[in-house]
Short mmCIF file of C-alpha atoms in Angstrom, two decimals:
data_model
loop_
_atom_site.label_atom_id
_atom_site.label_comp_id
_atom_site.label_asym_id
_atom_site.label_seq_id
_atom_site.Cartn_x
_atom_site.Cartn_y
_atom_site.Cartn_z
CA UNK A 1 -15.04 -20.19 19.57
CA UNK A 2 -12.24 -21.22 17.21
CA UNK A 3 -12.36 -18.95 14.17
CA UNK A 4 -9.88 -17.87 11.51
CA UNK A 5 -10.24 -15.13 8.93
CA UNK A 6 -7.91 -14.09 6.15
CA UNK A 7 -7.04 -11.12 8.31
CA UNK A 8 -5.78 -13.37 11.12
CA UNK A 9 -2.71 -14.22 9.06
CA UNK A 10 -0.11 -12.11 10.83
CA UNK A 11 -1.38 -13.19 14.24
CA UNK A 12 -1.47 -16.93 13.52
CA UNK A 13 0.44 -19.16 15.91
CA UNK A 14 4.02 -19.89 14.95
CA UNK A 15 5.09 -22.24 17.74
CA UNK A 16 6.21 -25.78 16.92
CA UNK A 17 4.93 -28.04 19.71
CA UNK A 18 7.44 -30.79 18.86
CA UNK A 19 6.97 -34.54 19.32
CA UNK A 20 5.21 -35.96 22.36
CA UNK A 21 7.11 -39.12 23.29
CA UNK A 22 5.37 -42.06 24.85
CA UNK A 23 1.92 -41.78 23.30
CA UNK A 24 0.68 -42.64 19.83
CA UNK A 25 -1.06 -40.09 17.63
CA UNK A 26 -1.19 -37.25 20.17
CA UNK A 27 -2.77 -33.89 19.45
CA UNK A 28 0.71 -32.41 19.02
CA UNK A 29 1.66 -35.07 16.52
CA UNK A 30 -1.54 -34.52 14.56
CA UNK A 31 -0.81 -30.79 14.49
CA UNK A 32 2.71 -31.45 13.23
CA UNK A 33 1.39 -33.81 10.56
CA UNK A 34 -1.13 -31.21 9.38
CA UNK A 35 1.63 -28.58 9.28
CA UNK A 36 3.67 -30.86 7.03
CA UNK A 37 0.72 -31.25 4.68
CA UNK A 38 0.18 -27.47 4.43
CA UNK A 39 3.82 -26.34 4.30
CA UNK A 40 4.72 -24.11 1.31
CA UNK A 41 1.10 -23.43 0.40
CA UNK A 42 1.97 -19.75 0.69
CA UNK A 43 4.75 -20.20 -1.85
CA UNK A 44 2.25 -21.74 -4.27
CA UNK A 45 -0.04 -18.73 -3.86
CA UNK A 46 2.87 -16.33 -4.29
CA UNK A 47 3.90 -17.87 -7.61
CA UNK A 48 0.36 -17.61 -8.97
CA UNK A 49 -0.31 -14.14 -7.57
CA UNK A 50 2.86 -12.72 -9.09
CA UNK A 51 2.19 -14.33 -12.48
CA UNK A 52 5.21 -16.64 -12.33
CA UNK A 53 3.15 -19.82 -12.72
CA UNK A 54 -0.44 -20.63 -13.62
CA UNK A 55 -0.71 -24.43 -13.71
CA UNK A 56 0.05 -27.22 -11.27
CA UNK A 57 2.93 -28.52 -13.39
CA UNK A 58 4.54 -25.10 -13.72
CA UNK A 59 4.37 -24.66 -9.95
CA UNK A 60 5.75 -28.15 -9.34
CA UNK A 61 8.65 -27.49 -11.68
CA UNK A 62 9.59 -24.20 -10.03
CA UNK A 63 9.26 -25.55 -6.49
CA UNK A 64 10.85 -28.91 -7.17
CA UNK A 65 7.85 -30.82 -5.85
CA UNK A 66 5.64 -33.60 -7.18
CA UNK A 67 2.43 -32.53 -8.87
CA UNK A 68 0.40 -34.45 -6.29
CA UNK A 69 2.01 -32.43 -3.49
CA UNK A 70 1.31 -29.15 -5.28
CA UNK A 71 -2.26 -30.23 -6.07
CA UNK A 72 -2.89 -30.76 -2.35
CA UNK A 73 -1.72 -27.22 -1.59
CA UNK A 74 -3.79 -25.83 -4.44
CA UNK A 75 -6.92 -27.46 -3.03
CA UNK A 76 -6.20 -25.94 0.38
CA UNK A 77 -5.85 -22.49 -1.16
CA UNK A 78 -9.03 -22.96 -3.17
CA UNK A 79 -10.89 -24.06 -0.04
CA UNK A 80 -9.92 -20.76 1.59
CA UNK A 81 -10.97 -18.80 -1.51
CA UNK A 82 -7.46 -17.56 -2.30
CA UNK A 83 -7.10 -19.41 -5.60
CA UNK A 84 -9.57 -19.97 -8.41
CA UNK A 85 -9.41 -22.57 -11.15
CA UNK A 86 -10.16 -21.12 -14.55
CA UNK A 87 -10.97 -22.78 -17.88
CA UNK A 88 -8.54 -25.30 -19.32
CA UNK A 89 -5.84 -23.96 -21.59
CA UNK A 90 -5.65 -25.27 -25.16
CA UNK A 91 -4.33 -28.75 -25.75
CA UNK A 92 -1.23 -27.28 -27.37
CA UNK A 93 -0.56 -24.80 -24.52
CA UNK A 94 0.85 -25.11 -21.08
CA UNK A 95 4.39 -26.02 -22.14
CA UNK A 96 3.85 -29.70 -21.53
CA UNK A 97 1.95 -29.17 -18.29
CA UNK A 98 -0.32 -32.15 -18.93
CA UNK A 99 2.56 -34.45 -17.96
CA UNK A 100 3.16 -35.59 -14.42
CA UNK A 101 6.30 -34.14 -12.83
CA UNK A 102 9.26 -36.36 -13.61
CA UNK A 103 7.29 -38.60 -16.00
CA UNK A 104 8.29 -39.59 -19.50
CA UNK A 105 6.77 -37.72 -22.38
CA UNK A 106 4.77 -40.70 -23.64
CA UNK A 107 2.94 -41.33 -20.39
CA UNK A 108 0.33 -38.59 -20.82
CA UNK A 109 0.42 -38.21 -24.57
CA UNK A 110 -2.72 -38.26 -26.69
CA UNK A 111 -1.60 -41.62 -28.06
CA UNK A 112 -2.29 -43.24 -24.68
CA UNK A 113 -6.01 -42.74 -25.28
CA UNK A 114 -6.55 -41.88 -21.63
CA UNK A 115 -8.84 -38.89 -21.44
CA UNK A 116 -7.73 -37.90 -18.00
CA UNK A 117 -4.01 -37.96 -18.74
CA UNK A 118 -4.44 -36.12 -22.02
CA UNK A 119 -6.66 -33.43 -20.52
CA UNK A 120 -5.24 -29.92 -20.91
CA UNK A 121 -4.22 -28.30 -17.60
CA UNK A 122 -6.48 -25.83 -15.82
CA UNK A 123 -5.29 -22.28 -15.27
CA UNK A 124 -4.96 -21.11 -11.66
CA UNK A 125 -5.57 -17.48 -10.77
CA UNK A 126 -5.40 -15.48 -7.58
CA UNK A 127 -8.83 -14.47 -6.26
CA UNK A 128 -8.68 -10.79 -5.21
CA UNK A 129 -12.23 -11.10 -3.87
CA UNK A 130 -11.06 -13.46 -1.10
CA UNK A 131 -10.90 -10.50 1.26
CA UNK A 132 -11.33 -6.76 1.64
CA UNK A 133 -9.03 -3.99 2.80
CA UNK A 134 -10.24 -0.89 4.63
CA UNK A 135 -8.22 2.27 4.09
CA UNK A 136 -8.40 5.81 5.40
CA UNK A 137 -6.33 8.85 4.51
CA UNK A 138 -6.41 11.57 7.13
CA UNK A 139 -5.62 14.96 5.66
CA UNK A 140 -5.35 18.26 7.47
CA UNK A 141 -8.83 19.29 6.36
CA UNK A 142 -10.51 16.13 4.99
CA UNK A 143 -10.50 12.34 5.15
CA UNK A 144 -10.99 9.72 2.48
CA UNK A 145 -12.28 6.28 3.43
CA UNK A 146 -12.23 3.41 0.96
CA UNK A 147 -12.75 -0.32 0.58
CA UNK A 148 -10.58 -2.28 -1.84
CA UNK A 149 -10.15 -5.88 -2.91
CA UNK A 150 -6.85 -7.76 -2.58
CA UNK A 151 -5.62 -6.33 -5.89
CA UNK A 152 -6.04 -2.82 -4.50
CA UNK A 153 -8.99 -2.16 -6.82
CA UNK A 154 -11.18 0.50 -5.21
CA UNK A 155 -14.68 -0.86 -4.69
CA UNK A 156 -16.08 2.06 -2.69
CA UNK A 157 -14.72 5.39 -1.46
CA UNK A 158 -15.92 8.63 0.04
CA UNK A 159 -14.40 12.05 0.81
CA UNK A 160 -15.51 13.83 3.97
CA UNK A 161 -14.54 17.40 4.90
CA UNK A 162 -13.30 17.22 8.48
CA UNK A 163 -10.57 19.27 10.12
CA UNK A 164 -7.97 17.10 11.82
CA UNK A 165 -7.85 19.69 14.60
CA UNK A 166 -11.03 18.15 16.05
CA UNK A 167 -8.75 15.48 17.45
CA UNK A 168 -8.40 11.71 17.16
CA UNK A 169 -11.58 10.74 18.98
CA UNK A 170 -13.83 12.75 16.67
CA UNK A 171 -11.92 11.99 13.47
CA UNK A 172 -11.52 8.27 14.09
CA UNK A 173 -15.15 7.92 15.10
CA UNK A 174 -16.04 9.32 11.69
CA UNK A 175 -13.60 6.92 10.01
CA UNK A 176 -15.27 4.03 11.79
CA UNK A 177 -18.69 5.16 10.59
CA UNK A 178 -17.41 5.44 7.03
CA UNK A 179 -15.96 1.93 7.17
CA UNK A 180 -19.36 0.64 8.25
CA UNK A 181 -21.01 2.66 5.49
CA UNK A 182 -18.66 1.19 2.88
CA UNK A 183 -19.15 -2.42 3.94
CA UNK A 184 -22.91 -1.93 4.03
CA UNK A 185 -22.92 -0.40 0.55
CA UNK A 186 -21.05 -3.46 -0.74
CA UNK A 187 -23.20 -5.91 1.19
CA UNK A 188 -20.00 -7.31 2.72
CA UNK A 189 -19.58 -9.00 6.08
CA UNK A 190 -17.00 -7.54 8.49
CA UNK A 191 -15.52 -11.04 8.64
CA UNK A 192 -14.16 -10.48 5.12
CA UNK A 193 -11.92 -7.63 6.24
CA UNK A 194 -8.34 -8.64 5.57
CA UNK A 195 -6.75 -5.66 7.30
CA UNK A 196 -6.82 -1.90 7.76
CA UNK A 197 -4.34 0.76 6.65
CA UNK A 198 -4.47 4.38 7.77
CA UNK A 199 -2.42 7.22 6.32
CA UNK A 200 -1.77 10.20 8.58
CA UNK A 201 -0.07 13.57 8.04
CA UNK A 202 3.63 13.78 8.77
CA UNK A 203 4.91 13.86 12.32
CA UNK A 204 5.72 17.57 12.14
CA UNK A 205 2.24 18.46 10.86
CA UNK A 206 0.52 16.29 13.47
CA UNK A 207 2.65 17.78 16.22
CA UNK A 208 1.58 21.30 15.30
CA UNK A 209 -2.14 20.53 14.90
CA UNK A 210 -4.18 22.96 16.95
CA UNK A 211 -6.87 21.24 19.05
CA UNK A 212 -10.17 22.81 20.13
CA UNK A 213 -9.79 25.24 23.09
CA UNK A 214 -10.83 22.60 25.62
CA UNK A 215 -8.82 19.78 24.06
CA UNK A 216 -5.41 18.41 25.01
CA UNK A 217 -2.16 19.82 23.64
CA UNK A 218 -0.77 17.86 20.66
CA UNK A 219 -3.71 15.39 20.74
CA UNK A 220 -2.47 13.17 17.90
CA UNK A 221 1.02 12.53 19.22
CA UNK A 222 1.26 9.00 20.65
CA UNK A 223 -2.47 8.39 20.20
CA UNK A 224 -3.02 4.58 19.80
CA UNK A 225 -4.72 4.67 16.40
CA UNK A 226 -3.92 1.06 15.53
CA UNK A 227 -5.05 -0.28 18.89
CA UNK A 228 -8.38 1.50 18.62
CA UNK A 229 -9.17 0.24 15.13
CA UNK A 230 -7.88 -3.28 15.86
CA UNK A 231 -10.92 -3.88 18.06
CA UNK A 232 -13.34 -3.40 15.16
CA UNK A 233 -12.37 -5.97 12.53
CA UNK A 234 -10.17 -9.03 12.08
CA UNK A 235 -6.72 -8.55 10.64
CA UNK A 236 -3.75 -6.29 11.30
CA UNK A 237 -3.88 -2.49 11.35
CA UNK A 238 -1.10 -0.41 9.78
CA UNK A 239 -0.64 3.30 10.52
CA UNK A 240 1.78 5.05 8.20
CA UNK A 241 2.62 8.62 7.14
CA UNK A 242 0.37 9.27 4.17
CA UNK A 243 3.28 10.37 2.01
CA UNK A 244 4.73 6.83 2.28
CA UNK A 245 1.43 5.35 1.12
CA UNK A 246 1.35 7.81 -1.77
CA UNK A 247 4.84 6.77 -2.79
CA UNK A 248 4.09 3.05 -2.44
CA UNK A 249 0.85 3.30 -4.42
CA UNK A 250 2.37 5.36 -7.24
CA UNK A 251 5.40 3.10 -7.42
CA UNK A 252 3.40 -0.13 -7.53
CA UNK A 253 0.77 1.24 -9.90
CA UNK A 254 2.87 3.25 -12.35
CA UNK A 255 6.61 2.64 -11.88
CA UNK A 256 7.07 -0.87 -10.41
CA UNK A 257 10.46 -1.34 -12.12
CA UNK A 258 12.02 1.90 -10.84
CA UNK A 259 14.87 0.92 -8.46
CA UNK A 260 14.84 4.35 -6.81
CA UNK A 261 11.59 6.30 -6.86
CA UNK A 262 10.65 9.62 -5.25
CA UNK A 263 7.10 10.91 -4.78
CA UNK A 264 7.04 14.66 -4.19
CA UNK A 265 3.90 16.11 -2.62
CA UNK A 266 3.31 19.79 -3.36
CA UNK A 267 0.10 20.72 -1.61
CA UNK A 268 -0.58 22.69 1.54
CA UNK A 269 2.84 21.44 2.66
CA UNK A 270 5.80 19.94 0.81
CA UNK A 271 7.08 16.46 1.61
CA UNK A 272 8.36 13.38 -0.16
CA UNK A 273 8.19 9.61 0.00
CA UNK A 274 11.02 7.38 -1.16
CA UNK A 275 10.97 3.80 -2.46
CA UNK A 276 14.33 2.07 -2.77
CA UNK A 277 14.68 -1.51 -3.94
CA UNK A 278 10.92 -2.07 -3.80
CA UNK A 279 10.65 -0.92 -0.17
CA UNK A 280 9.59 2.36 1.42
CA UNK A 281 12.53 4.17 3.04
CA UNK A 282 11.44 5.40 6.47
CA UNK A 283 14.67 6.44 8.17
CA UNK A 284 15.88 5.77 11.70
CA UNK A 285 13.08 7.81 13.30
CA UNK A 286 10.52 7.48 10.50
CA UNK A 287 11.34 10.94 9.19
CA UNK A 288 12.91 10.14 5.82
CA UNK A 289 11.60 12.41 3.07
CA UNK A 290 10.98 15.57 5.13
CA UNK A 291 12.19 17.65 2.21
CA UNK A 292 9.81 20.48 3.11
CA UNK A 293 11.91 21.28 6.17
CA UNK A 294 15.13 21.77 4.22
CA UNK A 295 16.50 25.28 4.73
CA UNK A 296 16.51 27.52 1.67
CA UNK A 297 19.41 30.01 1.72
CA UNK A 298 18.22 33.58 2.09
CA UNK A 299 14.69 32.62 3.18
CA UNK A 300 13.45 33.88 6.55
CA UNK A 301 9.77 32.89 6.74
CA UNK A 302 8.79 31.09 9.92
CA UNK A 303 7.86 27.41 9.56
CA UNK A 304 5.41 25.39 11.64
CA UNK A 305 8.31 23.14 12.70
CA UNK A 306 9.86 26.04 14.64
CA UNK A 307 12.67 26.83 12.22
CA UNK A 308 12.87 29.65 9.70
CA UNK A 309 13.46 29.52 5.95
CA UNK A 310 12.12 25.99 5.38
CA UNK A 311 11.05 25.07 1.84
CA UNK A 312 7.44 24.55 2.97
CA UNK A 313 7.39 27.99 4.54
CA UNK A 314 8.11 29.72 1.22
CA UNK A 315 7.08 27.37 -1.63
CA UNK A 316 4.18 25.24 -0.45
CA UNK A 317 0.62 25.85 -1.57
CA UNK A 318 -0.20 27.19 1.88
CA UNK A 319 2.69 29.65 1.77
CA UNK A 320 1.78 30.84 -1.73
CA UNK A 321 -1.85 31.31 -0.69
CA UNK A 322 -0.79 33.55 2.19
CA UNK A 323 1.52 35.59 -0.03
CA UNK A 324 -1.11 36.08 -2.74
CA UNK A 325 -3.78 36.91 -0.19
CA UNK A 326 -1.51 39.56 1.35
CA UNK A 327 -1.08 40.95 -2.18
CA UNK A 328 -4.82 41.56 -2.53
CA UNK A 329 -6.03 38.30 -4.08
CA UNK A 330 -8.84 36.42 -2.34
CA UNK A 331 -6.91 33.15 -2.18
CA UNK A 332 -6.85 31.00 0.92
CA UNK A 333 -5.83 27.45 -0.08
CA UNK A 334 -3.35 25.57 -2.26
CA UNK A 335 -6.22 24.50 -4.50
CA UNK A 336 -7.20 28.12 -5.07
CA UNK A 337 -3.59 28.97 -5.94
CA UNK A 338 -3.66 26.37 -8.71
CA UNK A 339 -7.06 27.57 -9.91
CA UNK A 340 -5.82 31.15 -10.06
CA UNK A 341 -2.71 30.16 -12.03
CA UNK A 342 -4.80 28.15 -14.48
CA UNK A 343 -7.27 31.03 -14.66
CA UNK A 344 -4.66 33.48 -15.93
CA UNK A 345 -3.84 35.39 -12.74
CA UNK A 346 -0.32 36.60 -13.53
CA UNK A 347 0.82 36.91 -9.93
CA UNK A 348 -0.32 33.33 -9.21
CA UNK A 349 1.54 31.99 -12.26
CA UNK A 350 4.70 33.84 -11.27
CA UNK A 351 4.44 32.62 -7.69
CA UNK A 352 4.02 28.99 -8.77
CA UNK A 353 6.93 29.25 -11.22
CA UNK A 354 9.20 30.69 -8.52
CA UNK A 355 8.06 27.99 -6.09
CA UNK A 356 9.06 25.43 -8.70
CA UNK A 357 12.55 26.95 -8.86
CA UNK A 358 12.93 26.77 -5.07
CA UNK A 359 11.64 23.18 -4.99
CA UNK A 360 13.90 22.20 -7.89
CA UNK A 361 16.98 23.54 -6.13
CA UNK A 362 16.28 21.37 -3.09
CA UNK A 363 15.39 18.42 -5.34
CA UNK A 364 18.81 18.73 -6.98
CA UNK A 365 20.38 17.68 -3.68
CA UNK A 366 18.02 14.71 -3.47
CA UNK A 367 18.96 13.71 -7.01
CA UNK A 368 22.67 13.95 -6.27
CA UNK A 369 22.22 11.84 -3.13
CA UNK A 370 19.79 9.15 -4.31
CA UNK A 371 20.06 9.17 -8.12
CA UNK A 372 16.36 8.33 -8.62
CA UNK A 373 15.01 7.04 -11.91
CA UNK A 374 11.63 8.74 -11.47
CA UNK A 375 10.35 11.73 -9.51
CA UNK A 376 6.55 11.81 -9.53
CA UNK A 377 4.90 15.05 -8.41
CA UNK A 378 1.51 14.96 -6.70
CA UNK A 379 -0.66 17.71 -5.22
CA UNK A 380 -2.55 20.89 -5.99
CA UNK A 381 0.46 22.83 -7.28
CA UNK A 382 1.18 20.04 -9.77
CA UNK A 383 -2.20 20.91 -11.31
CA UNK A 384 -1.23 24.55 -11.91
CA UNK A 385 -0.61 24.07 -15.61
CA UNK A 386 3.06 23.71 -16.54
CA UNK A 387 4.21 26.59 -14.37
CA UNK A 388 5.48 24.51 -11.44
CA UNK A 389 7.23 21.97 -13.68
CA UNK A 390 8.92 24.68 -15.69
CA UNK A 391 10.46 26.09 -12.50
CA UNK A 392 11.42 22.64 -11.18
CA UNK A 393 13.17 21.66 -14.43
CA UNK A 394 14.98 25.00 -14.56
CA UNK A 395 16.66 24.44 -11.16
CA UNK A 396 17.12 20.67 -11.36
CA UNK A 397 19.06 20.84 -14.60
CA UNK A 398 21.07 23.78 -13.31
CA UNK A 399 22.10 22.39 -9.92
CA UNK A 400 22.01 18.58 -10.12
CA UNK A 401 24.86 16.49 -11.48
CA UNK A 402 24.29 16.18 -15.22
CA UNK A 403 24.92 12.42 -15.32
CA UNK A 404 22.22 11.89 -12.66
CA UNK A 405 19.61 13.77 -14.70
CA UNK A 406 20.36 12.21 -18.08
CA UNK A 407 17.76 9.44 -17.71
CA UNK A 408 15.70 11.03 -14.94
CA UNK A 409 11.95 11.33 -15.47
CA UNK A 410 10.04 14.10 -13.67
CA UNK A 411 6.31 13.62 -14.21
CA UNK A 412 2.90 14.27 -12.74
CA UNK A 413 1.42 11.52 -10.62
CA UNK A 414 -0.33 8.99 -12.83
CA UNK A 415 -2.67 7.64 -10.13
CA UNK A 416 -3.76 11.01 -8.76
CA UNK A 417 -6.10 10.86 -5.77
CA UNK A 418 -6.12 7.06 -5.88
CA UNK A 419 -2.38 6.73 -5.19
CA UNK A 420 -2.66 6.82 -1.41
CA UNK A 421 -5.56 4.37 -1.30
CA UNK A 422 -3.74 1.98 -3.62
CA UNK A 423 -0.63 2.26 -1.46
CA UNK A 424 -2.62 1.65 1.72
CA UNK A 425 -4.12 -1.50 0.22
CA UNK A 426 -0.68 -2.67 -0.94
CA UNK A 427 0.64 -2.19 2.59
CA UNK A 428 -1.91 -4.67 3.91
CA UNK A 429 -1.87 -7.13 1.03
CA UNK A 430 1.91 -7.40 0.68
CA UNK A 431 2.33 -8.12 4.38
CA UNK A 432 -0.56 -10.50 4.89
CA UNK A 433 0.03 -12.52 1.71
CA UNK A 434 3.66 -13.29 2.42
CA UNK A 435 4.23 -17.04 1.93
CA UNK A 436 5.08 -17.66 5.57
CA UNK A 437 2.03 -15.68 6.70
CA UNK A 438 -0.26 -17.74 4.44
CA UNK A 439 1.23 -20.97 5.81
CA UNK A 440 0.52 -19.85 9.38
CA UNK A 441 -3.00 -18.79 8.48
CA UNK A 442 -3.88 -22.11 6.84
CA UNK A 443 -2.30 -24.06 9.71
CA UNK A 444 -4.35 -22.12 12.22
CA UNK A 445 -7.52 -22.70 10.21
CA UNK A 446 -6.73 -26.43 10.08
CA UNK A 447 -6.17 -26.49 13.82
CA UNK A 448 -9.53 -24.79 14.34
CA UNK A 449 -11.25 -27.41 12.21
CA UNK A 450 -9.69 -30.18 14.30
CA UNK A 451 -10.26 -28.61 17.71
CA UNK A 452 -13.02 -31.05 18.63
CA UNK A 453 -11.13 -34.15 17.52
CA UNK A 454 -10.81 -36.74 20.34
CA UNK A 455 -7.34 -36.56 21.86
#
């Protein structure tokens, strides 16, 4: 069966069959002709989706094409549900968009008396309901599954307490059930799934996850998460460290103009995600941003990575919880550390403030190296009143180059718990709606429609 979904975009055929000499109107020639008629449709969608054009004439002007050519692409995109045609703009609006491209001003003027030529242009808008994105964030002790539209708007989500130590088979089976639950709640067909994005803990944390007694050692390392989920729904599957999705979501949703952006996670562990020039920085081995494993001079606490004196080992929420618990406070998690600090427990406040100083000293090196415009802090310790931020500011402004901090903004995450889900959706949408990917998708759909044509 020949079938194409929005999610098939990245897998659409790219081969050019070329001309078939010696026969008239061959299947290859018909395919080539259809490709010519659909070329640059993705560019049309991109202009509308990014708000750079909203009428046929504006698109034609920016692309250097005739309005009739653009109108053909618009109809293709509308047929696939990716574009919608809204109400006409006012007769005085549209910056002259009622004129045909390259025509004289009098041709479509009201004086001509032709209703069709004088009709105000219709506004084109991207349809975020054309597809759905499934996302899952796998934490060390819980998962969050969600369904979004193609704008990243969260339509359904659910938190589930589940220790990642149960291993990939158990955890991913639960993710699959939650995906089904979400689609059912929305009354949505699986065929509408545009793609899947899964955020996982960092490589170091996954590598140290303790499995059940009868389970394999290091069960998450090299487990084919994407391959398993790819069998469930159409569309590509992306698996990414969750910190990168947090950074991408916060950047796109709150700081899209920041040329260098750092998301600092201060929860059970400490890590960071970096966006430079609109793209997530991953590093040669995918380990960029492992700030939590920076050595702190004078520190000797053992870290899960095998080293001693790492920032996470002395200043993370997990480390503070252990220290406070050893001091006689019934505190076992990073969340409880924040609650205690907000509740007036002096030792908790002092511990969070000191953690902020240690984090700020390491951040000063990041600031000197990357010169970010914004550092957004996310996680339980960020919710501990102003105690963490006071410590961070104290060290940053003491150790970082003054010129690099002059216009630096250090703030709490604006998207909160939604940042990772929004980033996961953006990961799918930004890849599958690339102009060249849309062109391949539409061409494949056209080929499917013509599959039974006589050859």
